[in-house]
C-alpha cells in the first residue's frame, strides 16, 4: 500500500462528483475550467517499531471556477461541499482515512482548500520461503 497514492486517488474519486476537470500536481497546458488541482504540499515520514511508519500528508486542493466574474457564491458552495466530501477518503484496500486541519483561502477568485491526512503504513518485506524440505532420520547398520 502506498498511502500517498491512495489518498490522492481517493480525493480525485470524490472530486469526480463535481462537473469539473481534476488535475494532479500541476497543469501542463490548456487548463479546462472549472477545474480542481490536487497537490501534496509536503510529506512527514516517521519510523516506528515493527516496520511501521507514521505519515502526515498535507494536501492542497485548488478550485478554479469557470469565470472570474461574480463567482463568490459558487466558491462558497464548493467550500461547503468540500468540507464534508473530503473529510473521509476511502483507500485502495477499502479502509477509510479521516482528514483534519481543514482550512481554506480565496485569492483572485481562486479557492485554496487545505486538508491533512495522517496514518500508519507498514513496510511489508518479502522473505524468501523454502519450497520443500526433506528430513531423513535413522541409524546406519555398520556390519560386524
Backbone as JSON Lines, residues from 0, in Angstrom:
{"i":0,"aa":"X","n":[0.85,-1.18,0.0],"ca":[0.0,0.0,0.0],"c":[0.89,1.24,0.0]}
{"i":1,"aa":"X","n":[0.62,2.14,-0.89],"ca":[1.31,3.43,-0.93],"c":[0.31,4.48,-0.47]}
{"i":2,"aa":"X","n":[0.48,4.95,0.74],"ca":[-0.51,5.85,1.35],"c":[-0.67,7.14,0.56]}
{"i":3,"aa":"X","n":[0.41,7.68,0.04],"ca":[0.32,8.94,-0.72],"c":[-0.56,8.76,-1.95]}
{"i":4,"aa":"X","n":[-0.27,7.74,-2.74],"ca":[-1.06,7.5,-3.95],"c":[-2.51,7.17,-3.61]}
{"i":5,"aa":"X","n":[-2.71,6.39,-2.56],"ca":[-4.07,6.02,-2.16],"c":[-4.89,7.25,-1.76]}
{"i":6,"aa":"X","n":[-4.3,8.14,-0.99],"ca":[-5.03,9.34,-0.55],"c":[-5.36,10.23,-1.74]}
{"i":7,"aa":"X","n":[-4.4,10.46,-2.62],"ca":[-4.65,11.32,-3.78],"c":[-5.68,10.69,-4.71]}
{"i":8,"aa":"X","n":[-5.61,9.39,-4.9],"ca":[-6.62,8.69,-5.72],"c":[-8.0,8.79,-5.08]}
{"i":9,"aa":"X","n":[-8.07,8.62,-3.77],"ca":[-9.35,8.75,-3.06],"c":[-9.94,10.14,-3.19]}
{"i":10,"aa":"X","n":[-9.08,11.17,-3.11],"ca":[-9.55,12.55,-3.26],"c":[-10.07,12.78,-4.67]}
{"i":11,"aa":"X","n":[-9.33,12.33,-5.68],"ca":[-9.77,12.57,-7.07],"c":[-11.08,11.85,-7.36]}
{"i":12,"aa":"X","n":[-11.28,10.67,-6.75],"ca":[-12.57,9.98,-6.92],"c":[-13.7,10.8,-6.33]}
{"i":13,"aa":"X","n":[-13.46,11.38,-5.15],"ca":[-14.5,12.2,-4.51],"c":[-14.79,13.46,-5.33]}
{"i":14,"aa":"X","n":[-13.75,14.05,-5.91],"ca":[-13.93,15.27,-6.7],"c":[-14.65,15.02,-8.02]}
{"i":15,"aa":"X","n":[-14.74,13.76,-8.43],"ca":[-15.45,13.45,-9.67],"c":[-16.95,13.71,-9.53]}
{"i":16,"aa":"X","n":[-17.43,13.94,-8.29],"ca":[-18.84,14.31,-8.08],"c":[-19.15,15.68,-8.67]}
{"i":17,"aa":"X","n":[-18.13,16.51,-8.81],"ca":[-18.31,17.84,-9.38],"c":[-18.2,17.75,-10.9]}
{"i":18,"aa":"X","n":[-18.8,18.73,-11.57],"ca":[-18.64,18.81,-13.02],"c":[-17.44,19.7,-13.31]}
{"i":19,"aa":"X","n":[-16.26,19.17,-13.01],"ca":[-15.02,19.91,-13.18],"c":[-13.91,18.93,-13.54]}
{"i":20,"aa":"X","n":[-12.91,19.44,-14.24],"ca":[-11.75,18.64,-14.57],"c":[-10.85,18.56,-13.34]}
{"i":21,"aa":"X","n":[-10.27,17.38,-13.09],"ca":[-9.4,17.2,-11.93],"c":[-7.98,16.92,-12.43]}
{"i":22,"aa":"X","n":[-7.05,17.74,-11.97],"ca":[-5.64,17.57,-12.3],"c":[-4.89,17.19,-11.02]}
{"i":23,"aa":"X","n":[-3.84,16.4,-11.17],"ca":[-3.0,16.04,-10.03],"c":[-1.65,16.69,-10.23]}
{"i":24,"aa":"X","n":[-1.19,17.38,-9.19],"ca":[0.1,18.07,-9.13],"c":[0.14,19.36,-9.93]}
{"i":25,"aa":"X","n":[0.04,19.32,-11.23],"ca":[0.11,20.55,-12.0],"c":[-0.58,20.38,-13.33]}
{"i":26,"aa":"X","n":[-0.84,21.51,-13.95],"ca":[-1.47,21.52,-15.25],"c":[-0.39,21.76,-16.29]}
{"i":27,"aa":"X","n":[-0.27,20.87,-17.23],"ca":[0.76,21.02,-18.25],"c":[0.46,22.19,-19.19]}
{"i":28,"aa":"X","n":[-0.74,22.24,-19.73],"ca":[-1.15,23.35,-20.6],"c":[-2.65,23.27,-20.82]}
{"i":29,"aa":"X","n":[-3.21,24.36,-21.29],"ca":[-4.65,24.44,-21.62],"c":[-5.56,23.97,-20.49]}
{"i":30,"aa":"X","n":[-5.65,24.77,-19.47],"ca":[-6.49,24.46,-18.32],"c":[-7.96,24.54,-18.71]}
{"i":31,"aa":"X","n":[-8.7,23.45,-18.49],"ca":[-10.14,23.44,-18.71],"c":[-10.82,23.84,-17.41]}
{"i":32,"aa":"X","n":[-11.62,24.88,-17.43],"ca":[-12.31,25.32,-16.22],"c":[-13.78,24.94,-16.31]}
{"i":33,"aa":"X","n":[-14.44,24.72,-15.21],"ca":[-13.94,24.71,-13.85],"c":[-12.99,23.53,-13.65]}
{"i":34,"aa":"X","n":[-12.05,23.71,-12.71],"ca":[-11.03,22.68,-12.51],"c":[-10.58,22.61,-11.06]}
{"i":35,"aa":"X","n":[-10.15,21.42,-10.68],"ca":[-9.5,21.18,-9.4],"c":[-8.06,20.77,-9.68]}
{"i":36,"aa":"X","n":[-7.15,21.23,-8.84],"ca":[-5.76,20.78,-8.89],"c":[-5.44,20.24,-7.5]}
{"i":37,"aa":"X","n":[-5.04,18.99,-7.43],"ca":[-4.74,18.32,-6.16],"c":[-3.22,18.19,-6.05]}
{"i":38,"aa":"X","n":[-2.66,18.7,-4.94],"ca":[-1.21,18.66,-4.74],"c":[-0.88,18.22,-3.32]}
{"i":39,"aa":"X","n":[0.17,17.41,-3.21],"ca":[0.74,17.09,-1.91],"c":[1.69,18.22,-1.57]}
{"i":40,"aa":"X","n":[1.45,18.9,-0.44],"ca":[2.28,20.04,-0.07],"c":[3.65,19.58,0.42]}
{"i":41,"aa":"X","n":[3.66,18.69,1.38],"ca":[4.9,18.07,1.84],"c":[4.55,16.72,2.47]}
{"i":42,"aa":"X","n":[5.54,16.05,3.0],"ca":[5.32,14.68,3.45],"c":[6.16,14.43,4.69]}
{"i":43,"aa":"X","n":[5.5,14.09,5.78],"ca":[6.21,13.75,7.01],"c":[6.22,12.24,7.16]}
{"i":44,"aa":"X","n":[7.4,11.68,7.45],"ca":[7.6,10.24,7.46],"c":[8.41,9.89,8.7]}
{"i":45,"aa":"X","n":[7.76,9.27,9.7],"ca":[8.42,8.96,10.97],"c":[8.41,7.45,11.18]}
{"i":46,"aa":"X","n":[9.58,6.89,11.47],"ca":[9.69,5.44,11.67],"c":[9.26,5.05,13.08]}
{"i":47,"aa":"X","n":[8.51,3.96,13.17],"ca":[8.07,3.36,14.42],"c":[8.54,1.91,14.45]}
{"i":48,"aa":"X","n":[8.48,1.25,15.61],"ca":[8.88,-0.17,15.67],"c":[8.0,-1.04,14.78]}
{"i":49,"aa":"X","n":[8.5,-2.23,14.49],"ca":[7.79,-3.24,13.71],"c":[7.55,-2.81,12.26]}
{"i":50,"aa":"X","n":[8.51,-2.11,11.68],"ca":[8.42,-1.68,10.28],"c":[7.17,-0.86,9.98]}
{"i":51,"aa":"X","n":[6.8,-0.02,10.93],"ca":[5.66,0.88,10.72],"c":[6.18,2.29,10.54]}
{"i":52,"aa":"X","n":[5.46,3.07,9.74],"ca":[5.82,4.46,9.5],"c":[4.57,5.32,9.67]}
{"i":53,"aa":"X","n":[4.71,6.4,10.43],"ca":[3.63,7.36,10.57],"c":[3.8,8.38,9.46]}
{"i":54,"aa":"X","n":[2.76,8.59,8.7],"ca":[2.82,9.54,7.59],"c":[1.8,10.64,7.8]}
{"i":55,"aa":"X","n":[2.24,11.86,7.58],"ca":[1.38,13.04,7.65],"c":[1.4,13.68,6.28]}
{"i":56,"aa":"X","n":[0.22,13.82,5.67],"ca":[0.12,14.26,4.28],"c":[-0.77,15.5,4.16]}
{"i":57,"aa":"X","n":[-0.19,16.71,4.22],"ca":[-0.98,17.91,3.97],"c":[-1.25,18.04,2.47]}
{"i":58,"aa":"X","n":[-2.5,18.21,2.12],"ca":[-2.93,18.27,0.72],"c":[-3.54,19.64,0.45]}
{"i":59,"aa":"X","n":[-3.24,20.17,-0.73],"ca":[-3.87,21.41,-1.2],"c":[-4.76,21.06,-2.38]}
{"i":60,"aa":"X","n":[-6.01,21.5,-2.32],"ca":[-6.94,21.34,-3.42],"c":[-7.28,22.75,-3.9]}
{"i":61,"aa":"X","n":[-6.93,23.04,-5.14],"ca":[-7.19,24.35,-5.72],"c":[-8.41,24.23,-6.61]}
{"i":62,"aa":"X","n":[-9.36,25.15,-6.45],"ca":[-10.54,25.17,-7.32],"c":[-10.52,26.45,-8.13]}
{"i":63,"aa":"X","n":[-10.58,26.3,-9.44],"ca":[-10.61,27.45,-10.35],"c":[-11.97,27.44,-11.03]}
{"i":64,"aa":"X","n":[-12.81,28.44,-10.75],"ca":[-14.15,28.48,-11.35],"c":[-14.07,28.77,-12.85]}
{"i":65,"aa":"X","n":[-15.19,28.59,-13.51],"ca":[-15.22,28.78,-14.97],"c":[-14.97,30.23,-15.36]}
{"i":66,"aa":"X","n":[-15.53,31.17,-14.61],"ca":[-15.3,32.58,-14.93],"c":[-14.89,33.32,-13.67]}
{"i":67,"aa":"X","n":[-14.2,34.42,-13.85],"ca":[-13.75,35.23,-12.73],"c":[-14.84,36.16,-12.2]}
{"i":68,"aa":"X","n":[-15.86,36.38,-13.0],"ca":[-16.88,37.37,-12.66],"c":[-17.92,36.78,-11.71]}
{"i":69,"aa":"X","n":[-18.11,37.46,-10.59],"ca":[-19.16,37.13,-9.64],"c":[-19.25,35.62,-9.32]}
{"i":70,"aa":"X","n":[-18.13,35.05,-8.94],"ca":[-18.1,33.62,-8.64],"c":[-18.06,33.35,-7.14]}
{"i":71,"aa":"X","n":[-18.28,34.37,-6.33],"ca":[-18.18,34.21,-4.88],"c":[-19.12,33.14,-4.35]}
{"i":72,"aa":"X","n":[-20.38,33.15,-4.79],"ca":[-21.33,32.17,-4.28],"c":[-20.99,30.77,-4.76]}
{"i":73,"aa":"X","n":[-20.45,30.65,-5.96],"ca":[-20.02,29.35,-6.47],"c":[-18.88,28.8,-5.6]}
{"i":74,"aa":"X","n":[-17.92,29.66,-5.27],"ca":[-16.79,29.25,-4.43],"c":[-17.27,28.89,-3.03]}
{"i":75,"aa":"X","n":[-18.2,29.65,-2.47],"ca":[-18.72,29.34,-1.14],"c":[-19.43,27.99,-1.14]}
{"i":76,"aa":"X","n":[-20.13,27.68,-2.21],"ca":[-20.81,26.39,-2.33],"c":[-19.78,25.25,-2.39]}
{"i":77,"aa":"X","n":[-18.72,25.45,-3.15],"ca":[-17.67,24.43,-3.26],"c":[-16.99,24.22,-1.91]}
{"i":78,"aa":"X","n":[-16.73,25.31,-1.18],"ca":[-16.13,25.19,0.16],"c":[-17.0,24.33,1.06]}
{"i":79,"aa":"X","n":[-18.28,24.64,1.04],"ca":[-19.22,23.9,1.89],"c":[-19.23,22.41,1.55]}
{"i":80,"aa":"X","n":[-19.23,22.09,0.28],"ca":[-19.26,20.68,-0.13],"c":[-17.94,19.98,0.16]}
{"i":81,"aa":"X","n":[-16.81,20.65,-0.07],"ca":[-15.5,20.03,0.17],"c":[-15.29,19.72,1.65]}
{"i":82,"aa":"X","n":[-15.81,20.58,2.54],"ca":[-15.67,20.33,3.98],"c":[-16.18,18.94,4.37]}
{"i":83,"aa":"X","n":[-17.29,18.53,3.79],"ca":[-17.88,17.24,4.14],"c":[-17.4,16.12,3.21]}
{"i":84,"aa":"X","n":[-17.21,16.45,1.95],"ca":[-16.85,15.44,0.96],"c":[-15.47,14.84,1.21]}
{"i":85,"aa":"X","n":[-14.5,15.68,1.58],"ca":[-13.12,15.22,1.74],"c":[-12.76,14.85,3.18]}
{"i":86,"aa":"X","n":[-13.72,14.94,4.09],"ca":[-13.43,14.63,5.48],"c":[-12.97,13.18,5.65]}
{"i":87,"aa":"X","n":[-13.58,12.26,4.9],"ca":[-13.21,10.86,4.95],"c":[-12.98,10.38,3.52]}
{"i":88,"aa":"X","n":[-11.84,9.72,3.28],"ca":[-11.48,9.24,1.96],"c":[-11.24,7.74,2.05]}
{"i":89,"aa":"X","n":[-11.7,7.01,1.04],"ca":[-11.51,5.57,1.01],"c":[-10.19,5.24,0.31]}
{"i":90,"aa":"X","n":[-9.43,4.33,0.9],"ca":[-8.15,3.89,0.33],"c":[-8.38,2.66,-0.55]}
{"i":91,"aa":"X","n":[-7.35,2.25,-1.26],"ca":[-7.49,1.15,-2.22],"c":[-7.86,-0.18,-1.56]}
{"i":92,"aa":"X","n":[-7.48,-0.37,-0.3],"ca":[-7.82,-1.63,0.39],"c":[-9.2,-1.59,1.05]}
{"i":93,"aa":"X","n":[-9.93,-0.5,0.83],"ca":[-11.28,-0.38,1.39],"c":[-11.33,0.3,2.74]}
{"i":94,"aa":"X","n":[-10.17,0.54,3.35],"ca":[-10.15,1.23,4.65],"c":[-10.38,2.73,4.43]}
{"i":95,"aa":"X","n":[-10.72,3.41,5.51],"ca":[-11.02,4.84,5.44],"c":[-9.96,5.63,6.2]}
{"i":96,"aa":"X","n":[-9.7,6.84,5.73],"ca":[-8.78,7.74,6.41],"c":[-9.48,9.08,6.56]}
{"i":97,"aa":"X","n":[-9.34,9.67,7.75],"ca":[-10.04,10.92,8.05],"c":[-9.07,12.09,7.93]}
{"i":98,"aa":"X","n":[-9.56,13.15,7.3],"ca":[-8.79,14.38,7.17],"c":[-9.02,15.28,8.36]}
{"i":99,"aa":"X","n":[-8.05,16.13,8.65],"ca":[-8.19,17.08,9.75],"c":[-7.49,18.37,9.35]}
{"i":100,"aa":"X","n":[-7.49,19.34,10.24],"ca":[-6.87,20.64,9.99],"c":[-7.38,21.25,8.68]}
{"i":101,"aa":"X","n":[-8.69,21.24,8.5],"ca":[-9.29,21.76,7.27],"c":[-9.35,23.29,7.35]}
{"i":102,"aa":"X","n":[-8.85,23.95,6.3],"ca":[-8.98,25.4,6.19],"c":[-8.92,25.78,4.72]}
{"i":103,"aa":"X","n":[-9.2,27.03,4.44],"ca":[-9.21,27.49,3.06],"c":[-8.89,28.97,2.99]}
{"i":104,"aa":"X","n":[-8.57,29.42,1.78],"ca":[-8.44,30.84,1.5],"c":[-8.9,31.06,0.06]}
{"i":105,"aa":"X","n":[-9.33,32.28,-0.2],"ca":[-9.75,32.65,-1.55],"c":[-8.92,33.86,-1.97]}
{"i":106,"aa":"X","n":[-8.24,33.72,-3.09],"ca":[-7.42,34.81,-3.62],"c":[-7.65,34.91,-5.11]}
{"i":107,"aa":"X","n":[-7.97,36.13,-5.57],"ca":[-8.19,36.38,-7.01],"c":[-9.19,35.4,-7.62]}
{"i":108,"aa":"X","n":[-10.29,35.17,-6.93],"ca":[-11.36,34.28,-7.38],"c":[-10.91,32.83,-7.55]}
{"i":109,"aa":"X","n":[-9.91,32.41,-6.8],"ca":[-9.45,31.02,-6.8],"c":[-9.48,30.52,-5.37]}
{"i":110,"aa":"X","n":[-10.03,29.33,-5.18],"ca":[-10.13,28.72,-3.85],"c":[-8.92,27.85,-3.59]}
{"i":111,"aa":"X","n":[-8.3,28.03,-2.43],"ca":[-7.22,27.18,-1.96],"c":[-7.71,26.46,-0.71]}
{"i":112,"aa":"X","n":[-7.95,25.17,-0.84],"ca":[-8.53,24.36,0.22],"c":[-7.44,23.43,0.74]}
{"i":113,"aa":"X","n":[-7.25,23.39,2.07],"ca":[-6.19,22.59,2.68],"c":[-6.79,21.56,3.63]}
{"i":114,"aa":"X","n":[-6.25,20.35,3.58],"ca":[-6.67,19.29,4.47],"c":[-5.48,18.36,4.69]}
{"i":115,"aa":"X","n":[-5.37,17.81,5.89],"ca":[-4.25,16.93,6.23],"c":[-4.76,15.54,6.58]}
{"i":116,"aa":"X","n":[-4.18,14.54,5.95],"ca":[-4.47,13.14,6.25],"c":[-3.24,12.55,6.92]}
{"i":117,"aa":"X","n":[-3.46,11.69,7.9],"ca":[-2.33,11.05,8.55],"c":[-2.71,9.63,8.96]}
{"i":118,"aa":"X","n":[-1.7,8.79,9.0],"ca":[-1.94,7.41,9.38],"c":[-0.67,6.6,9.33]}
{"i":119,"aa":"X","n":[-0.8,5.34,9.67],"ca":[0.35,4.44,9.68],"c":[0.39,3.62,8.41]}
{"i":120,"aa":"X","n":[1.59,3.36,7.96],"ca":[1.82,2.5,6.82],"c":[2.84,1.45,7.25]}
{"i":121,"aa":"X","n":[2.62,0.21,6.89],"ca":[3.53,-0.87,7.29],"c":[4.36,-1.27,6.08]}
{"i":122,"aa":"X","n":[5.66,-1.39,6.3],"ca":[6.57,-1.87,5.27],"c":[6.5,-3.38,5.26]}
{"i":123,"aa":"X","n":[6.09,-3.94,4.16],"ca":[5.97,-5.39,4.03],"c":[7.19,-5.88,3.28]}
{"i":124,"aa":"X","n":[7.99,-6.67,3.97],"ca":[9.19,-7.23,3.36],"c":[8.87,-8.63,2.87]}
{"i":125,"aa":"X","n":[9.34,-8.94,1.69],"ca":[9.11,-10.29,1.18],"c":[10.3,-11.16,1.57]}
{"i":126,"aa":"X","n":[10.04,-12.12,2.43],"ca":[11.08,-13.04,2.88],"c":[10.99,-14.3,2.05]}
{"i":127,"aa":"X","n":[12.13,-14.75,1.5],"ca":[12.07,-15.98,0.71],"c":[11.7,-17.16,1.61]}
{"i":128,"aa":"X","n":[10.88,-18.02,1.1],"ca":[10.47,-19.2,1.86],"c":[11.01,-20.45,1.19]}
{"i":129,"aa":"X","n":[11.14,-21.51,1.96],"ca":[11.59,-22.78,1.41],"c":[10.42,-23.45,0.7]}
{"i":130,"aa":"X","n":[10.73,-24.04,-0.44],"ca":[9.68,-24.76,-1.15],"c":[9.45,-26.13,-0.52]}
{"i":131,"aa":"X","n":[10.48,-26.95,-0.51],"ca":[10.36,-28.3,0.05],"c":[11.58,-28.57,0.93]}
{"i":132,"aa":"X","n":[11.36,-29.37,1.93],"ca":[12.46,-29.77,2.78],"c":[12.29,-31.26,3.07]}
{"i":133,"aa":"X","n":[13.37,-31.99,2.92],"ca":[13.32,-33.42,3.17],"c":[14.19,-33.72,4.38]}
{"i":134,"aa":"X","n":[13.67,-34.48,5.3],"ca":[14.41,-34.84,6.51],"c":[14.5,-36.35,6.59]}
{"i":135,"aa":"X","n":[15.75,-36.85,6.69],"ca":[15.96,-38.29,6.84],"c":[16.55,-38.52,8.21]}
{"i":136,"aa":"X","n":[16.03,-39.49,8.91],"ca":[16.47,-39.78,10.26],"c":[16.55,-41.29,10.41]}
{"i":137,"aa":"X","n":[17.58,-41.74,11.02],"ca":[17.68,-43.18,11.23],"c":[19.07,-43.58,11.69]}
{"i":138,"aa":"X","n":[19.29,-44.88,11.86],"ca":[20.58,-45.42,12.3],"c":[21.13,-46.3,11.2]}
{"i":139,"aa":"X","n":[22.39,-46.09,10.88],"ca":[23.02,-46.92,9.86],"c":[23.55,-48.21,10.49]}
{"i":140,"aa":"X","n":[23.41,-49.27,9.79],"ca":[23.95,-50.55,10.25],"c":[25.37,-50.68,9.71]}
{"i":141,"aa":"X","n":[26.37,-50.78,10.64],"ca":[27.76,-50.79,10.23],"c":[28.28,-52.23,10.03]}
{"i":142,"aa":"X","n":[27.59,-53.16,10.21],"ca":[28.01,-54.55,10.0],"c":[29.17,-54.99,10.89]}
{"i":143,"aa":"X","n":[29.15,-56.18,11.39],"ca":[30.2,-56.7,12.27],"c":[31.19,-57.49,11.53]}
